[in-house]
Coordinates of C-alpha atoms in Angstrom, one line a residue:
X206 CA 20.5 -19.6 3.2
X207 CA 21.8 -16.3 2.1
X208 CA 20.1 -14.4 -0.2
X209 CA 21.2 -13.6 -3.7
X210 CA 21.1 -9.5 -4.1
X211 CA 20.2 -10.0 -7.9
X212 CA 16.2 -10.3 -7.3
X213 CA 15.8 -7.7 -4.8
X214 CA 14.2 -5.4 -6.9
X215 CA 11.5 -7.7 -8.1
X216 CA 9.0 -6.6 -5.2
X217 CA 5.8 -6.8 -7.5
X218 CA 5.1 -10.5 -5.5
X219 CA 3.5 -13.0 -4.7
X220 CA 1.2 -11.7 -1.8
X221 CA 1.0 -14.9 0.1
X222 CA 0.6 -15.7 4.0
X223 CA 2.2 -18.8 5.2
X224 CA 2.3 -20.3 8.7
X225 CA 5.7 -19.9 9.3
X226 CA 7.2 -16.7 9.5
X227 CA 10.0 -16.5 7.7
X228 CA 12.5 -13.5 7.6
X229 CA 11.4 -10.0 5.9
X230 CA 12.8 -9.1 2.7
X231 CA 14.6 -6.2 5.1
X232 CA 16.1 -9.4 7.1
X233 CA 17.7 -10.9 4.2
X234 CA 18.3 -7.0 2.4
X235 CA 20.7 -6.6 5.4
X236 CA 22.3 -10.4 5.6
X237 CA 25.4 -9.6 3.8
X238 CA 27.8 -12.2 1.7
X239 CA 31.2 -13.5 3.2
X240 CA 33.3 -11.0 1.7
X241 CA 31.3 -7.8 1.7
X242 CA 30.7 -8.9 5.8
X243 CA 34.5 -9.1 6.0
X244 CA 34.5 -5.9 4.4
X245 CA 32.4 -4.4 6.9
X246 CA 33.2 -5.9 9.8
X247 CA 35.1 -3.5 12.9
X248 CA 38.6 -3.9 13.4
X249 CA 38.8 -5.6 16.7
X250 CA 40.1 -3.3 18.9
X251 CA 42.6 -6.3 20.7
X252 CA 44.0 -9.1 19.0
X253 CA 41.8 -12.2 19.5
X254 CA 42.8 -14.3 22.4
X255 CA 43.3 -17.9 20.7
X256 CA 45.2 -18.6 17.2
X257 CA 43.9 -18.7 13.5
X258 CA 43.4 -22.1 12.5
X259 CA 44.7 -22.2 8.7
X260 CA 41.8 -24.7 6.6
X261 CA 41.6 -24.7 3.2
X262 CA 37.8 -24.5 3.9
X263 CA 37.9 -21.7 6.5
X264 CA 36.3 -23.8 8.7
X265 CA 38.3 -22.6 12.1
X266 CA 35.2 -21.5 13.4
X267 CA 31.2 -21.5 13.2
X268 CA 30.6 -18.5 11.3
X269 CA 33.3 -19.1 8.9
X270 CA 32.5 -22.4 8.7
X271 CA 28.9 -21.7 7.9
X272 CA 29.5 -19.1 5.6
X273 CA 31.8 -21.4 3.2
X274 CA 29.1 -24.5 3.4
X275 CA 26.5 -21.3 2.1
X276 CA 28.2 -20.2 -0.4
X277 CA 29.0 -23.7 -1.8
X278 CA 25.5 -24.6 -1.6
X279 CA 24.3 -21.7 -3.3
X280 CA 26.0 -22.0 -6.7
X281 CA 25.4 -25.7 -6.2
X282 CA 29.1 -26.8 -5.6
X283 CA 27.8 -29.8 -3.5
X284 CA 31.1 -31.6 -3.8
X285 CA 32.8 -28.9 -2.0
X286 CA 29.8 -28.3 0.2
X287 CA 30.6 -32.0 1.9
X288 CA 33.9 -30.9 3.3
X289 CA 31.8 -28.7 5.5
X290 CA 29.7 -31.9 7.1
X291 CA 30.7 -34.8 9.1
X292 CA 29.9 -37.9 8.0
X293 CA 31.5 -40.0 10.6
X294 CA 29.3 -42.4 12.3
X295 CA 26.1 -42.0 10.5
X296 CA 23.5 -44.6 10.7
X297 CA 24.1 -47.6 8.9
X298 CA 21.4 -46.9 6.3
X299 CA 23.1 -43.8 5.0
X300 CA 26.2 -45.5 5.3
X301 CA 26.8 -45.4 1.4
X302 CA 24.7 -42.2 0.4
X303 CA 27.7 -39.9 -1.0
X304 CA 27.8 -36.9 1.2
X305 CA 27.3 -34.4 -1.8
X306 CA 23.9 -36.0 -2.1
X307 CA 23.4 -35.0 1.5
X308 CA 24.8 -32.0 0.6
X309 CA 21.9 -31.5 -2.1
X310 CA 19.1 -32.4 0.3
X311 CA 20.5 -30.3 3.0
X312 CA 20.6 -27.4 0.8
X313 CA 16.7 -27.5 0.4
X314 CA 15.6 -28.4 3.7
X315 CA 17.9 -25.0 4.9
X316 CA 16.4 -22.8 1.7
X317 CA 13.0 -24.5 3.1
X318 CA 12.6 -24.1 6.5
X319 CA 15.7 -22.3 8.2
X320 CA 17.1 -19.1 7.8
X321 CA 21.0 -18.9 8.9
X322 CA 21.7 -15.3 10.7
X323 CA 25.1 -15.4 10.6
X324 CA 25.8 -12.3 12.6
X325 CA 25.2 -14.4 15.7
X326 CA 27.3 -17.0 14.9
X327 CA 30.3 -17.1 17.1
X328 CA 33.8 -16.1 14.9
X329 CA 36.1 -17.9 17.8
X330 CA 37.7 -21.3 17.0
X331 CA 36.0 -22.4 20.5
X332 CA 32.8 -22.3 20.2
X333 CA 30.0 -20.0 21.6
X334 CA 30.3 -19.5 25.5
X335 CA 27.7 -20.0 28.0
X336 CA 25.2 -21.2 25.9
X337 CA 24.8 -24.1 27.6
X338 CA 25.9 -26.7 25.0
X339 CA 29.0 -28.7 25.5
X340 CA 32.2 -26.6 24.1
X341 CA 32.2 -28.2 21.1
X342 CA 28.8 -28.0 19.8
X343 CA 27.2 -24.6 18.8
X344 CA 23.5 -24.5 18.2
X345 CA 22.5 -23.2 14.3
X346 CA 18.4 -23.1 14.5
X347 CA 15.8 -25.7 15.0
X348 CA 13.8 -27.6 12.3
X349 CA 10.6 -29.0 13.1
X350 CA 9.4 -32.5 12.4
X351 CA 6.2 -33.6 13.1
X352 CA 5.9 -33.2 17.3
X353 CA 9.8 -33.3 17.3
X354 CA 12.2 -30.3 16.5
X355 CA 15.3 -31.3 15.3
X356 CA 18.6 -28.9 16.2
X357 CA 20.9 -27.9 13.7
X358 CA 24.6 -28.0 14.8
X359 CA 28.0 -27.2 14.2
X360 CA 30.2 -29.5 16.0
X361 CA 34.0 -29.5 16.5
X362 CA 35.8 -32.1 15.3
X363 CA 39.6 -33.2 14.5
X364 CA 40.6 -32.6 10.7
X365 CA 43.5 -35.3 10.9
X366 CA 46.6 -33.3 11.8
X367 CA 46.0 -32.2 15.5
X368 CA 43.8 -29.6 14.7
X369 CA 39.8 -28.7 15.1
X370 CA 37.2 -27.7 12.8
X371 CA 33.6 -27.2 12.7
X372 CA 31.3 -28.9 10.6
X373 CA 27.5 -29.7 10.4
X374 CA 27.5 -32.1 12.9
X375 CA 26.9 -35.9 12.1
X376 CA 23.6 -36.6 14.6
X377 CA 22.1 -33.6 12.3
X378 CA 23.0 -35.2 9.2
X379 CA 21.7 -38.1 10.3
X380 CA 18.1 -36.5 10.2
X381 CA 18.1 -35.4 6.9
X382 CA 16.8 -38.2 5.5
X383 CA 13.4 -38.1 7.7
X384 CA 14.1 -34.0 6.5
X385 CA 14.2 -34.4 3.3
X386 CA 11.0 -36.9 3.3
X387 CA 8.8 -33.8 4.4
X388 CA 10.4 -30.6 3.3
X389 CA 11.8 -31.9 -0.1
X390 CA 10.5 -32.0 -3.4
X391 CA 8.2 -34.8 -3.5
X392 CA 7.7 -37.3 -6.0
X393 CA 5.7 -34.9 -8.1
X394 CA 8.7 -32.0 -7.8
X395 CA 11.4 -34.6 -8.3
X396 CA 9.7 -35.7 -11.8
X397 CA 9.1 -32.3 -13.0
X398 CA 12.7 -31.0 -11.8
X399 CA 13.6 -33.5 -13.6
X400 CA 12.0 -32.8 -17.2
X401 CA 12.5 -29.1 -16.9
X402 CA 15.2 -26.6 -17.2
X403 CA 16.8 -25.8 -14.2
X404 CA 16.4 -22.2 -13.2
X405 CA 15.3 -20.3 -10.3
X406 CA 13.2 -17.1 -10.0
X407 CA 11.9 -15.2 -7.0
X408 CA 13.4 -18.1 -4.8
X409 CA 11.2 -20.7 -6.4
X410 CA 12.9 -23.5 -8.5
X411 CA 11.3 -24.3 -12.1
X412 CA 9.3 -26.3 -10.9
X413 CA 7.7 -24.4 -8.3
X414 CA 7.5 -21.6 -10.7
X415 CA 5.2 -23.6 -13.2
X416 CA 3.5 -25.0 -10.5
X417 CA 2.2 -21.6 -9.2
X418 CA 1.9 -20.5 -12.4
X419 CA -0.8 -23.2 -13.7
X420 CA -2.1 -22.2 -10.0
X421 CA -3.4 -18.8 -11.0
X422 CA -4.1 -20.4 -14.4
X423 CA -6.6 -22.8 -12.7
X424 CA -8.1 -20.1 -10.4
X425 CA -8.7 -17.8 -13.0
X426 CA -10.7 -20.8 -14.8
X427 CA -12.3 -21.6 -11.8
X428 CA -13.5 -17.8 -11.5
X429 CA -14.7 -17.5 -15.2
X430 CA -18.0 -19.1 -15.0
X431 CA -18.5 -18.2 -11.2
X432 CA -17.7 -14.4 -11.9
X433 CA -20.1 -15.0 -15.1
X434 CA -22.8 -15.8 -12.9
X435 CA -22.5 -12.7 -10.2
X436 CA -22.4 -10.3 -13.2
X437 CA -25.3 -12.0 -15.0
X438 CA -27.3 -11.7 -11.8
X439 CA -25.9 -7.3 -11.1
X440 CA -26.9 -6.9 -14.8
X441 CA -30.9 -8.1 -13.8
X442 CA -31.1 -6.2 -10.5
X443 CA -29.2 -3.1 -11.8
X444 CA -29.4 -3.2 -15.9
X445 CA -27.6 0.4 -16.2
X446 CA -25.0 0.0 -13.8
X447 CA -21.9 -0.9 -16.1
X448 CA -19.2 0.3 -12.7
X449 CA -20.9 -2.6 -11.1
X450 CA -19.9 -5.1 -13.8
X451 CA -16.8 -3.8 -14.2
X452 CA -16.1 -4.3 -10.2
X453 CA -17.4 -7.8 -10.5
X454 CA -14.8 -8.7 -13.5
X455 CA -11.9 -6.8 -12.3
X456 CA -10.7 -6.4 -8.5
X457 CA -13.5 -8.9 -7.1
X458 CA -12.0 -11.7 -9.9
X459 CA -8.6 -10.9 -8.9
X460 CA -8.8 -10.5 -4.9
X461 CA -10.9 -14.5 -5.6
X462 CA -7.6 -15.4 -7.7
X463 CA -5.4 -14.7 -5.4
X464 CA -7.2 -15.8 -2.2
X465 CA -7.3 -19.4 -4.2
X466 CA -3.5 -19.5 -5.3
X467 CA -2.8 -18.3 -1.9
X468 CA -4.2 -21.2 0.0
X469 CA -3.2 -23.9 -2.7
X470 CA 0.9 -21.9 -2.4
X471 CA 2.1 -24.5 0.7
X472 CA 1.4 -27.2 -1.4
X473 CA 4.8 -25.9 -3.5
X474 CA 6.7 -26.3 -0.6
X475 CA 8.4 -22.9 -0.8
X476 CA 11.7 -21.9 -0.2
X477 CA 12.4 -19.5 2.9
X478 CA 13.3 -16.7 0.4
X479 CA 9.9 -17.3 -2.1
X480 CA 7.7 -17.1 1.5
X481 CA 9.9 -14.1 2.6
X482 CA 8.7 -12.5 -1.0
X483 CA 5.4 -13.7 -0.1
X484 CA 5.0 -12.2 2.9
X485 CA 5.2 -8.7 1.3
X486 CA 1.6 -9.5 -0.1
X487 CA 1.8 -7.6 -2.8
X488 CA -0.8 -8.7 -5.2
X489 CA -3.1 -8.8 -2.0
X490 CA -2.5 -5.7 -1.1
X491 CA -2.9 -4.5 -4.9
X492 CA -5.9 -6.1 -4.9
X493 CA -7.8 -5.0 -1.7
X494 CA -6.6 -1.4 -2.5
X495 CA -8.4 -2.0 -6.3
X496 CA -11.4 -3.1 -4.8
X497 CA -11.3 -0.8 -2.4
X498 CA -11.1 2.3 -5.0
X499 CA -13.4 0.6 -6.8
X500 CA -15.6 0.3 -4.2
X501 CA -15.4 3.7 -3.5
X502 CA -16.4 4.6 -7.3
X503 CA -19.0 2.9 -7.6
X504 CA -20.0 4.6 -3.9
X505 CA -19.9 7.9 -5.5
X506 CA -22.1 7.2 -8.6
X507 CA -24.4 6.2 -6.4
X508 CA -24.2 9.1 -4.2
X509 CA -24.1 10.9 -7.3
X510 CA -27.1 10.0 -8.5
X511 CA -29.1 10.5 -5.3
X512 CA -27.8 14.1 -4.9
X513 CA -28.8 14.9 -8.7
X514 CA -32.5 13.2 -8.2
X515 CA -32.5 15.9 -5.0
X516 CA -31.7 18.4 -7.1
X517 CA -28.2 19.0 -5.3
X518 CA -26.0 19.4 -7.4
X519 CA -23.3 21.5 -5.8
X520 CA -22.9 18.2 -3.7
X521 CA -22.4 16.2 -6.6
X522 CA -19.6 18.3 -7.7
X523 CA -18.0 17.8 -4.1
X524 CA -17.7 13.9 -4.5
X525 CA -15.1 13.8 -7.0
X526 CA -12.8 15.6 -5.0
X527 CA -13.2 14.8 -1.9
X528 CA -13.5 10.8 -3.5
X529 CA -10.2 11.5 -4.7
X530 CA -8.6 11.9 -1.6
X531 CA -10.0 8.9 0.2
X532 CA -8.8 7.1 -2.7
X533 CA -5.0 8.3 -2.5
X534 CA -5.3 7.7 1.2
X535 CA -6.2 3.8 0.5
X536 CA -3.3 3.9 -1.8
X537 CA -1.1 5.1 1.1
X538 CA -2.4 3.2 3.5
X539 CA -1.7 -0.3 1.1
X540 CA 1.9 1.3 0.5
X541 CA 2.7 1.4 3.8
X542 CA 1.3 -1.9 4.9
X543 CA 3.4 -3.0 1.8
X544 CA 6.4 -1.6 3.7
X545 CA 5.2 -3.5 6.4
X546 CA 5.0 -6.7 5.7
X547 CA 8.4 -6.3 3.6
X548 CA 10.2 -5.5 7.1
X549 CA 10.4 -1.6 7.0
X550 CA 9.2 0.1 9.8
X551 CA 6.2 2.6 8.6
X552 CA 6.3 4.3 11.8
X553 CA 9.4 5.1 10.7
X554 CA 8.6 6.2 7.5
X555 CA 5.8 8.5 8.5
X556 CA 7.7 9.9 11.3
X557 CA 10.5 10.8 8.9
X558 CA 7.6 12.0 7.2
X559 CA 6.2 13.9 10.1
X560 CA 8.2 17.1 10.2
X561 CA 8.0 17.8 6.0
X562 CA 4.3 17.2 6.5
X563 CA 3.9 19.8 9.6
X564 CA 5.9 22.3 7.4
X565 CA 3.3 21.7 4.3
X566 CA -0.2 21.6 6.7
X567 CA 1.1 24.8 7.7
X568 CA 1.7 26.2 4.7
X569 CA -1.6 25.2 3.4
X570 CA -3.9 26.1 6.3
X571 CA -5.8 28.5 4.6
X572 CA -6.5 26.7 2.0
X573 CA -7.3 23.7 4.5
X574 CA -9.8 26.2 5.9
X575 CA -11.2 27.3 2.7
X576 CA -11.9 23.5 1.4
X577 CA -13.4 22.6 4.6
X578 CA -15.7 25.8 3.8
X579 CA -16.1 24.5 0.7
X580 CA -17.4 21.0 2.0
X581 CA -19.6 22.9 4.5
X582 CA -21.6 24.9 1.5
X583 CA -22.0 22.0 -0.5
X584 CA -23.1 19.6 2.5
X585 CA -25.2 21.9 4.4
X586 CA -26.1 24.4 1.2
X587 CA -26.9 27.6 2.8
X588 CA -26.8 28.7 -0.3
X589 CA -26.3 27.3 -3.9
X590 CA -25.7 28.5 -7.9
X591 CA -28.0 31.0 -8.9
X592 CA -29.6 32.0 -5.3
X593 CA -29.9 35.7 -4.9
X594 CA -28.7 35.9 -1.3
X595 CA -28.0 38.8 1.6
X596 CA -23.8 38.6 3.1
X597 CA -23.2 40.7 5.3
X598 CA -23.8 44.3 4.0
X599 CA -23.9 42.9 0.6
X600 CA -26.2 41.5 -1.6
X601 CA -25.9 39.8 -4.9
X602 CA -26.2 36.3 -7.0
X603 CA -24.1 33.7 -6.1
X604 CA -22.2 32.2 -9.9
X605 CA -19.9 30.0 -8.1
X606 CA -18.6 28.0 -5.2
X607 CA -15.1 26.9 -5.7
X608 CA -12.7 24.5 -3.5
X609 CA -10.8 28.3 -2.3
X610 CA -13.6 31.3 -3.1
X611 CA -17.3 32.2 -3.6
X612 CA -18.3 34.0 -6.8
X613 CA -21.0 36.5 -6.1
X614 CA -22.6 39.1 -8.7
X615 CA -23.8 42.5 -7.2
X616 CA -26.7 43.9 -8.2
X617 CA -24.1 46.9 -9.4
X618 CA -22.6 43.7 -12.1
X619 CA -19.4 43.8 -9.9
X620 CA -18.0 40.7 -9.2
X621 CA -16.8 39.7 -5.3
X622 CA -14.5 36.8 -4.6
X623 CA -14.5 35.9 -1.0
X624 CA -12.5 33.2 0.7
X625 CA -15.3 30.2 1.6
X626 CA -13.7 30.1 5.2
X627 CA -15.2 33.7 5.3
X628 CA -17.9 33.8 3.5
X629 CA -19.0 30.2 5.8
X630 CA -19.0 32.1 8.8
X631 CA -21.1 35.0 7.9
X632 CA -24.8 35.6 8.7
X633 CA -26.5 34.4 5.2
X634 CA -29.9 35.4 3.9
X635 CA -31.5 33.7 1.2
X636 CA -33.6 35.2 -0.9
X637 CA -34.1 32.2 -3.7
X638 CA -35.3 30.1 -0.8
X639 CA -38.8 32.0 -0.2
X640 CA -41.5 30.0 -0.8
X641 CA -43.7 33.3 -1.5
X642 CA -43.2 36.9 -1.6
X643 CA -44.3 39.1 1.6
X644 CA -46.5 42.3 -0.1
X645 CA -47.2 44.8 3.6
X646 CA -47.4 48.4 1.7
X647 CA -47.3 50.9 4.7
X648 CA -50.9 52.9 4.1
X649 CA -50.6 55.8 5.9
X650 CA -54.2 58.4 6.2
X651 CA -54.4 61.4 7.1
X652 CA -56.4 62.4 10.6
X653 CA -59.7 63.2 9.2
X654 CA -60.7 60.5 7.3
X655 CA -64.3 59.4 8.9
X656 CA -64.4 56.3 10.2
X657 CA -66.9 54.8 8.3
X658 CA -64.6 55.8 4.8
X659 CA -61.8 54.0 6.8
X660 CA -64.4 50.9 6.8
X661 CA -65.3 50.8 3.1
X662 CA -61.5 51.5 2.4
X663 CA -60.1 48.5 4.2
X664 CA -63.1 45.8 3.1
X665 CA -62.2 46.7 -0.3
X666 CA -58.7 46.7 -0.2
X667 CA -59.4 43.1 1.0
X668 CA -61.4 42.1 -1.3
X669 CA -58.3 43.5 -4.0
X670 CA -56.4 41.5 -2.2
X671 CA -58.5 37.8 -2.5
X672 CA -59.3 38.8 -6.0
X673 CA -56.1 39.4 -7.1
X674 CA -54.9 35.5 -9.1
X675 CA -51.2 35.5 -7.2
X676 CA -52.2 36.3 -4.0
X677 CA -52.0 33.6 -1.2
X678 CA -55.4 32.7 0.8
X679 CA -53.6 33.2 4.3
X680 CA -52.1 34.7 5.5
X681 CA -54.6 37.6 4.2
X682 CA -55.6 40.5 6.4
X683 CA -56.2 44.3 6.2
X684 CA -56.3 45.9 9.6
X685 CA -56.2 49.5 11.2
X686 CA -53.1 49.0 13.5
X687 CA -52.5 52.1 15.6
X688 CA -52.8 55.8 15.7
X689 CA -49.5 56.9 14.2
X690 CA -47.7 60.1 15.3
X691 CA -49.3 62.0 12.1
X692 CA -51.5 59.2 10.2
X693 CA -53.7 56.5 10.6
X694 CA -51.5 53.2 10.4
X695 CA -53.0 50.3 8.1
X696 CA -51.8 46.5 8.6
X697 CA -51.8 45.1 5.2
X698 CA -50.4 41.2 4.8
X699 CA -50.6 39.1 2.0
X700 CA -48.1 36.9 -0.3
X701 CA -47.5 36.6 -3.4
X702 CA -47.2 33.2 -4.6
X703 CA -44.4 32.7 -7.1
X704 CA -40.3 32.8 -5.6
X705 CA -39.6 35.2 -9.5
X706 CA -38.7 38.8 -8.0
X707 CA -40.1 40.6 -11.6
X708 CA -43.2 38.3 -10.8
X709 CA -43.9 39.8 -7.2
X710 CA -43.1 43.3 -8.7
X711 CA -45.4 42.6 -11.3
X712 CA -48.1 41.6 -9.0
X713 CA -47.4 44.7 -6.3
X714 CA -47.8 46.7 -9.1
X715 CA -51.2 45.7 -9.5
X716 CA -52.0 45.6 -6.2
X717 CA -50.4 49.3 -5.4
X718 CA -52.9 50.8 -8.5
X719 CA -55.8 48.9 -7.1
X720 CA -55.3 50.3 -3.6
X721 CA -54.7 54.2 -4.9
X722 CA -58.4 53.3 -6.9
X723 CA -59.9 52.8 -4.3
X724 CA -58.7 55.9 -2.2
X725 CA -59.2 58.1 -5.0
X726 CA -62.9 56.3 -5.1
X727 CA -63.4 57.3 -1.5
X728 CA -61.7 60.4 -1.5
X729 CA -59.3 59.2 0.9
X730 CA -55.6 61.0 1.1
X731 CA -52.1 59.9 2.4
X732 CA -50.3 61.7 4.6
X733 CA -47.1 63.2 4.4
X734 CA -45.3 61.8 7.7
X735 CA -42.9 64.2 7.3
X736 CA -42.5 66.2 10.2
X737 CA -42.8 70.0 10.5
X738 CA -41.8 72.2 13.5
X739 CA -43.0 75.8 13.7
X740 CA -40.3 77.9 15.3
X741 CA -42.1 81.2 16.7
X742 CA -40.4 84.1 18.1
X743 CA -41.9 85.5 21.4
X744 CA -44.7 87.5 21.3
X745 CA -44.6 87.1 17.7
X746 CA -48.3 86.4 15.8
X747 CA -48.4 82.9 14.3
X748 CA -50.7 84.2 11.6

């Protein structure tokens, strides 16, 4: 049957699957009525080959034929609609069934189980050619009925006056009782069409619209207590967790709905236009992308909360973002497979797509490479808020790491912004990340200092060292390294235990007074290792 253009912009559906497969709402979008295909149809380029026959009913030839018995069943004329079917010879018990009833059962075993593409009808008076049916019998679709599939024709026949016209041919109508017995309204149907006002929406008749109707009723009631049950049992495993409950009562409760009505939809015995809306499975998709998101929320508090226990919280702050693009890719994703299922190609759509897109990725590319920066900092945390870190030739405090740039503070109070895709790729030293503080003064003494002096100097020192209440226990060690160009070269190791800079300065401090103590205590200088070159003059006396 031909769709009506009035309810094409209802696409907010029923999100149903069916066995069948009915045409896409594109299909029908595209089957035009009788006049506006006239409209649009191409002059023929020759005049045809074989007279106009002149009906009343257009019925000179299969596709005109078909198109007037359409339109006649689609505003329900069925008195006019059984001029367009031949009731000659019918079996004997349908011998006094009034052909407009026919007509009425007809139209819903066509709106229920065969869709008429009248483009491939044939528009001559004879008949399609070659399709290997006699000439006066063209082929409309097949129905099936139990292990049997029952053909649809046109046939040929005389009107009275010499001439021929097609009509839905008499062995077809003579199914349509064993038709109507599966694909009609039922006992059940045929009471409530009865009782109710007579209207059709979204290619469902009243009816059919109740019935799904106190469908989603009766799975929402059938949800209630089980849904009350899953949340009662989240709320004792995870009492604090109030995403979870709300995922339980929302998307879960609605993706179980319409599973249920989607099963129980059959039973309605749809029209070929309500299972064409169906197919666009709209609530399913709406629902699978709400779980989905919701999903993915209740992904990130958790993730959330495991980064903030680990003290990360620069990766906490790089969820929500990056969340937020998974989630408005799900949404694309369930758009396009909207598009789909609806008929429309999405290859199509994202090629059309494809060159706007290039134009925009290139546009953005540094500011690609900056977030992916941005991702690698927060993921792999080099450095983080508040580290006092070495970049390159600079040094400073890092006060923020943004999706595009790195805040840094110099120990001058200047402020440096630098792109993260820079600032990822140079060689980072982190200060903040030391454990413990290194303390190796350079103790330089002069040549003459005896060697036992040298001794007493260096047990002492290491005994300032293990006395001292911020030193570490080892590595400790004072040692006399090496005989220097112009001084005798101490090894002094030790660290400070605390990460504080003022802290370590602090405890050198300390340290550095107790060492020049115990020189002065042993009379024990530091030499100059500056250098000094005597320039003499031939035969000149140094003195």
């Amino acid at each position: 049957m031909q769709l009506r253009h009035g309810w094409l912009w209802l696409c907010l559906l029923l999100p149903l699957s069916l066995q069948a497969q009915p045409p896409t709402l594109k299909n029908m979008m595209e089957q035009q009525s009788p006049q506006q295909a006239e409209e649009a149809a191409p002059e023929p380029q020759e005049p045809p080959p074989e007279p106009t026959v002149i009906d009343e009913y257009e019925r000179g030839s299969p596709r005109s034929s078909m198109e007037g018995l359409l339109h006649a069943l689609e505003h329900n004329d069925f008195e006019r609609a059984a001029h367009y079917l031949d009731g000659r010879n019918l079996p004997a018990a349908m011998a006094d069934t009034p052909l407009a009833e026919l007509a009425e059962e007809f139209k819903l075993i066509l709106n229920r189980t065969l869709w008429v593409d009248l483009q491939s009808m044939s528009e001559s008076r004879n008949g399609l050619a070659g399709d290997g049916l006699p000439p006066y019998r063209d082929l409309v679709g097949r129905i099936p009925l139990g292990s049997r599939q029952i053909s649809v024709y046109m046939q040929r026949v005389p009107r009275g006056d010499g001439q021929y016209i097609w009509k839905i041919s008499n062995a077809t109508l003579g199914e349509v009782p064993s038709l109507y017995a599966q694909y009609g309204d039922g006992p059940i149907g045929e009471y409530l069409s009865h009782h109710l006002p007579e209207f059709e929406i979204l290619g469902l008749q009243s009816w059919q619209f109740v019935a799904v109707l106190l469908m989603f009723l009766l799975a929402y009631l059938i949800s209630l207590p089980l849904f009350a049950l899953l949340k009662w049992l989240a709320r004792r495993s995870h009492p604090d967790n109030d995403q979870l409950q709300r995922f339980i009562g929302g998307p879960s409760r609605l993706l179980f709905v319409v599973l249920m009505v989607r099963e129980a939809f059959p039973l309605v015995r749809p029209s070929i236009e309500a299972r064409a809306i169906a197919e666009g499975h709209a609530l399913m998709i709406l629902a699978l992308v709400w779980v989905s998101v919701s999903g993915m929320e209740l992904a990130r508090e958790r993730l959330n909360r495991g980064l903030q226990e680990k003290g990360r919280e620069q990766g906490a702050q790089l969820l929500k973002p990056l969340f937020t693009i998974a989630k408005i890719l799900i949404i694309i994703v369930g758009l396009l497979m909207w598009l789909e299922n609806l008929g429309f190609k999405a290859t199509t759509i994202l090629a059309g797509l494809g060159i706007g897109g290039l134009a925009v990725a290139l546009a953005a590319q540094k500011s690609v490479e900056n977030l992916i920066g941005a991702i690698t900092l927060y993921l792999s945390s080099p450095v983080r808020v508040g580290n006092f870190c070495k970049f390159g030739t600079q040094m400073g405090v890092v006060e923020e790491i943004g999706l595009r740039y790195t805040r840094i503070r110099t120990l001058d109070r200047t402020v440096i912004h630098i792109s993260n895709a820079t600032f990822v790729d140079l060689e980072l030293e982190n200060f903040s990340e030391r454990e413990k503080i290194r303390y190796s003064p350079a103790l330089n003494l002069r040549y003459d200092t005896p060697a036992s002096k040298l001794r007493d100097v260096m047990d002492e020192i290491t005994e300032a060292l293990k006395a001292h209440p911020r030193t570490h226990e080892s590595p400790l060690r004072v040692r006399f390294h090496k005989f220097g160009p112009n001084a005798l070269q101490l090894n002094v190791l030790s660290y400070i235990q605390t990460t504080a800079f003022p802290e370590y300065l602090e405890a050198a401090e300390e340290l550095n007074l107790a060492i020049l103590t115990i020189l002065e205590k042993h009379g024990v200088a530091m030499t100059d290792t500056t250098q000094l070159r005597w320039l003499q003059a031939p035969g000149a006396n140094r003195d």
